[in-house]
Every structure is written in C-alpha cells, then in structure tokens.
Amino acid sequence: FFFFFFFFFFFFFFFLISHLRTPYFLTHFHTDHMVGLKKGWAHGPLYCSQITACLLVGVMGVDPEVVYERDVDQPFQVIDPLTSASLTATLVDAGHCPGSVMVVLERMPGGSLVHTGDFRWHDGLGHNVALQRVASSMQCDKLYLDTSWAHQAFQQLPTKETSISKLLDRIDRFPYERIILHSHGLGDEDLLGGVAKRFPKDRFLFGDAKRLAEINIVMSDPCDMSNVSIGRAMIGLRQFAVLDVSNADHVDLEKQRFFVVKDHSQKIGLGLQGIEISCSTLWWACQSGGQHAINARCEPIQDKKTRVWHVLYAMHSSLSELQELVGWLGPHSLEGICPVIHGGQRPDMDVLFQGLTRPAMHKSRPADPHNQSFGGIQSDEQAQAKDLYKRMMASTQPYIDERCKRS
C-alpha cells in the first residue's frame, strides 16, 4: 500500500510540475484566441507582447506573475517540456491589432515553426530578421496560417492607410454634421487615431466605457497600468472621454461633433442622430454573399436600411497577401488556424496555395515526435484545437449570420 501511495504521489507531482512548466503563447487580446484563459490562469507561463500583457492584467485581472511579457523581435529561450531541449522563440509584429504577434520557434527537431495568429501583411514583415532567417534556411517545417479571408472573393484588400484616407474623405463630405463612428473592438485604434489627428480640437465621446479603457492602455507609450482609467484616454490632447447621458449637459452635447459607439444598436439606444460610419470587412462579405470579389478600391457604401456608411477596412490579410507569405516561407506543411469568415467553410489549402509549399521535402523527412503538439509548446489557438474545431466550424455560420443582420 505504501509503495502504491508513493508511486501515485510521485506520478502526480511529476505531472503537476511538467504541466506548470508548459509554456503558452497568446498572440493577441481577442476572445476567440483566448479559449480557456481566465482570471485565475495558473497552467504555466503565458508569453505575449507588452500591450497584450497590459490588457491581461489591467482589463482581465490575470495575475502578473504568470504573464511573461516579451519584446517584439527579441529572441528568447523556452524549454520544450517533451524533450527538455532549449528552443528559440521570437514574437513578430502581426499587424492585426495593438499587441498582436506571430510566434516563430526555431531549433526544433523538424526545423522551424511559424504561427501567424491573426495577422495583416505589412512591409515590416518582409524585412523581419526572424522570418528572413526561416525563409532563407528553407527549413520551415510547419506554418499555421490565419485563413480568415482565404477565399477568392478577397484576393485584394485595401491597406489600412487607404481605408483611413477613405474614412477621412467621407467625414470631410459632411463638415457641418454630427459624426458617429463605430468602434467594434481592439484593432480600430488606427482609424480613431487618424480622425483625432485630423481634428485635434474636437472631443470624442464614447458610448462604451470599457472600450475606452482598452484604448487608454494600448495607446499609452509605453503602456502603463497606472494610466488605466475609465474616464479619459491618453491620446493627443486628451480628446477621448466617456459619454455619460445621465449627467450630460444637453446644451454642450449638441455642440459635440464626434461620438464613438460599439454598433448601430448602441447608437439607437443612446438616441444619437448624425452621419454614422462603420469600418470593417464583414459587412462587405455579407453583402457580396460570396458571389462577388471585393475590390481593393471599393468606395464607401451607404446601407439603404440602416443609413450607415460602410468603409472597407481589413485587419486580416487578403488571399494574395497570404499567398505571398506562404510562397516566401515555403513551409513543408501548412495548416489554417480558423474557418473562413466568409461563409464559415474550411479553406481548400491545396488549391489556394498550390505550388507554394515543399511537400516533397516534407515527405522525405523523418517523423517529428512532436507532430501536432506545436513542438510541445502550446499556442493559444491550439491548446484545445482538436476538441474545439468541430464546435468552431458548427458555430461560425450562426455567428456570421447574426453579425450580418446587425450590420
């Protein structure tokens, strides 16, 4: 009995220690990439960017002791819990939203591994040292790719700079009207910042205090937990503030030109009137119905039902940008990390990325004992990938249908 108890205790202790040592990576602070992550997280070190770390601690309340903030483009070492080998990890700016990163793992048995998380191609990626190293070595064993817009309908999408320009042009067409901007969540800070820069003397009143708190964190330089405030954000000349309808001076309220709401429903609930503008890709996908390509030069369109002006703005890479990355890295194997937002179907990777991978080289290589385990290093998207994939695929279409209705 004593031997059995000792064996059980030793096995349980070894399992606990191994589990606690397992490194985790969080690519960015969006809930669809944070399944299983809660305030009391204690499963292992959580590696992420500085901005994401600030959001985890300041917004979500995660214990800072388990959050391992790392600088972008600065390699660091992690221990593979399966082999005890030291791996080199690098976080790369993903261009998706503030704090979003790709994860590059090198010195693995099969070569290098790249996990894009959600990303939007930008010029800096082509000059990134870690990605250049992987590409030149021709030893990218596996690439986990953001396939949100991996569809022929999204072959080309406008750059963020182009979208900001079109938003400002639309606002300029209504110089004497109240402007109501949609802020869907983390990722449209460039849009808001662009408008605030154009109109430095105007104040922007937010209908969502939590959204303003996020902005306060991500746009502080560097992000500082002491700056977290529901009342005002550190942007320019403190242009952003919360709209408090219950205590608002209605005379002053009439003089306000810019308001920021979560969506059309919140605008109605607040009783606001004015020119309403929303920037996204999802509305355009819903309107096209999968039958028409989205042109990168698309001009803003006003929804006939809601009267909302829609500006095409993409936080995920277009199909051509995805193909550029895959062709450059030339992975031995390729896997999409999500269903296509455009309809919820699984992308046909063999067709969309034909000739851009190195399958022949991959077949000749010895089997990697890690296989699907991300080299023993758990990513936020893959920690529960097998269990979640079917549920995710099943739940995607209702989600898109609902978002289309609200758009």
mmCIF file of N, CA and C in Angstrom, residues 1 9 40 59 96 98 103 107 110 139 148 209 223 253 293 348 367 377 384:
data_model
loop_
_atom_site.group_PDB
_atom_site.id
_atom_site.type_symbol
_atom_site.label_atom_id
_atom_site.label_comp_id
_atom_site.label_asym_id
_atom_site.label_seq_id
_atom_site.Cartn_x
_atom_site.Cartn_y
_atom_site.Cartn_z
ATOM 1 N N PHE A 1 0.826 -1.197 0.000
ATOM 2 C CA PHE A 1 0.000 0.000 0.000
ATOM 3 C C PHE A 1 0.870 1.259 0.000
ATOM 4 N N PHE A 9 1.795 9.351 -5.684
ATOM 5 C CA PHE A 9 2.182 10.714 -5.310
ATOM 6 C C PHE A 9 3.297 11.225 -6.229
ATOM 7 N N GLY A 40 -8.033 33.519 -13.217
ATOM 8 C CA GLY A 40 -7.197 32.722 -12.322
ATOM 9 C C GLY A 40 -6.217 31.808 -13.028
ATOM 10 N N VAL A 59 -7.209 44.718 -17.771
ATOM 11 C CA VAL A 59 -8.615 44.540 -18.136
ATOM 12 C C VAL A 59 -9.178 43.224 -17.601
ATOM 13 N N HIS A 96 -2.225 42.992 -36.886
ATOM 14 C CA HIS A 96 -3.670 42.743 -36.814
ATOM 15 C C HIS A 96 -4.358 43.758 -35.912
ATOM 16 N N PRO A 98 -3.383 46.196 -31.919
ATOM 17 C CA PRO A 98 -2.313 46.517 -30.975
ATOM 18 C C PRO A 98 -1.915 45.310 -30.131
ATOM 19 N N VAL A 103 4.286 33.994 -33.780
ATOM 20 C CA VAL A 103 5.246 33.252 -32.956
ATOM 21 C C VAL A 103 6.152 32.448 -33.884
ATOM 22 N N ARG A 107 15.063 25.907 -33.907
ATOM 23 C CA ARG A 107 15.854 24.851 -33.267
ATOM 24 C C ARG A 107 14.989 23.671 -32.843
ATOM 25 N N GLY A 110 12.331 19.188 -36.389
ATOM 26 C CA GLY A 110 11.982 19.170 -37.811
ATOM 27 C C GLY A 110 12.312 20.450 -38.539
ATOM 28 N N GLN A 139 13.869 25.750 -44.107
ATOM 29 C CA GLN A 139 13.573 24.713 -43.137
ATOM 30 C C GLN A 139 12.349 25.060 -42.294
ATOM 31 N N SER A 148 -8.636 33.655 -42.258
ATOM 32 C CA SER A 148 -9.911 34.360 -42.115
ATOM 33 C C SER A 148 -10.499 34.798 -43.456
ATOM 34 N N ALA A 209 -17.625 52.604 -22.085
ATOM 35 C CA ALA A 209 -16.515 52.947 -21.198
ATOM 36 C C ALA A 209 -15.416 51.889 -21.227
ATOM 37 N N CYS A 223 2.730 51.282 -22.650
ATOM 38 C CA CYS A 223 1.510 51.055 -21.879
ATOM 39 C C CYS A 223 1.875 50.958 -20.395
ATOM 40 N N LEU A 253 -23.783 68.916 -25.201
ATOM 41 C CA LEU A 253 -23.873 67.714 -26.016
ATOM 42 C C LEU A 253 -24.206 68.061 -27.462
ATOM 43 N N ALA A 293 -16.291 39.413 -55.990
ATOM 44 C CA ALA A 293 -14.997 39.755 -55.407
ATOM 45 C C ALA A 293 -15.053 41.137 -54.784
ATOM 46 N N ASP A 348 -9.783 25.423 -48.885
ATOM 47 C CA ASP A 348 -9.105 24.353 -49.619
ATOM 48 C C ASP A 348 -7.646 24.765 -49.775
ATOM 49 N N ALA A 367 9.951 11.396 -39.207
ATOM 50 C CA ALA A 367 8.782 11.859 -38.454
ATOM 51 C C ALA A 367 9.212 12.628 -37.215
ATOM 52 N N ILE A 377 5.143 23.039 -27.359
ATOM 53 C CA ILE A 377 4.792 24.375 -26.885
ATOM 54 C C ILE A 377 3.353 24.635 -27.283
ATOM 55 N N GLN A 384 -6.582 23.673 -27.376
ATOM 56 C CA GLN A 384 -7.770 22.823 -27.381
ATOM 57 C C GLN A 384 -8.283 22.635 -28.809
#
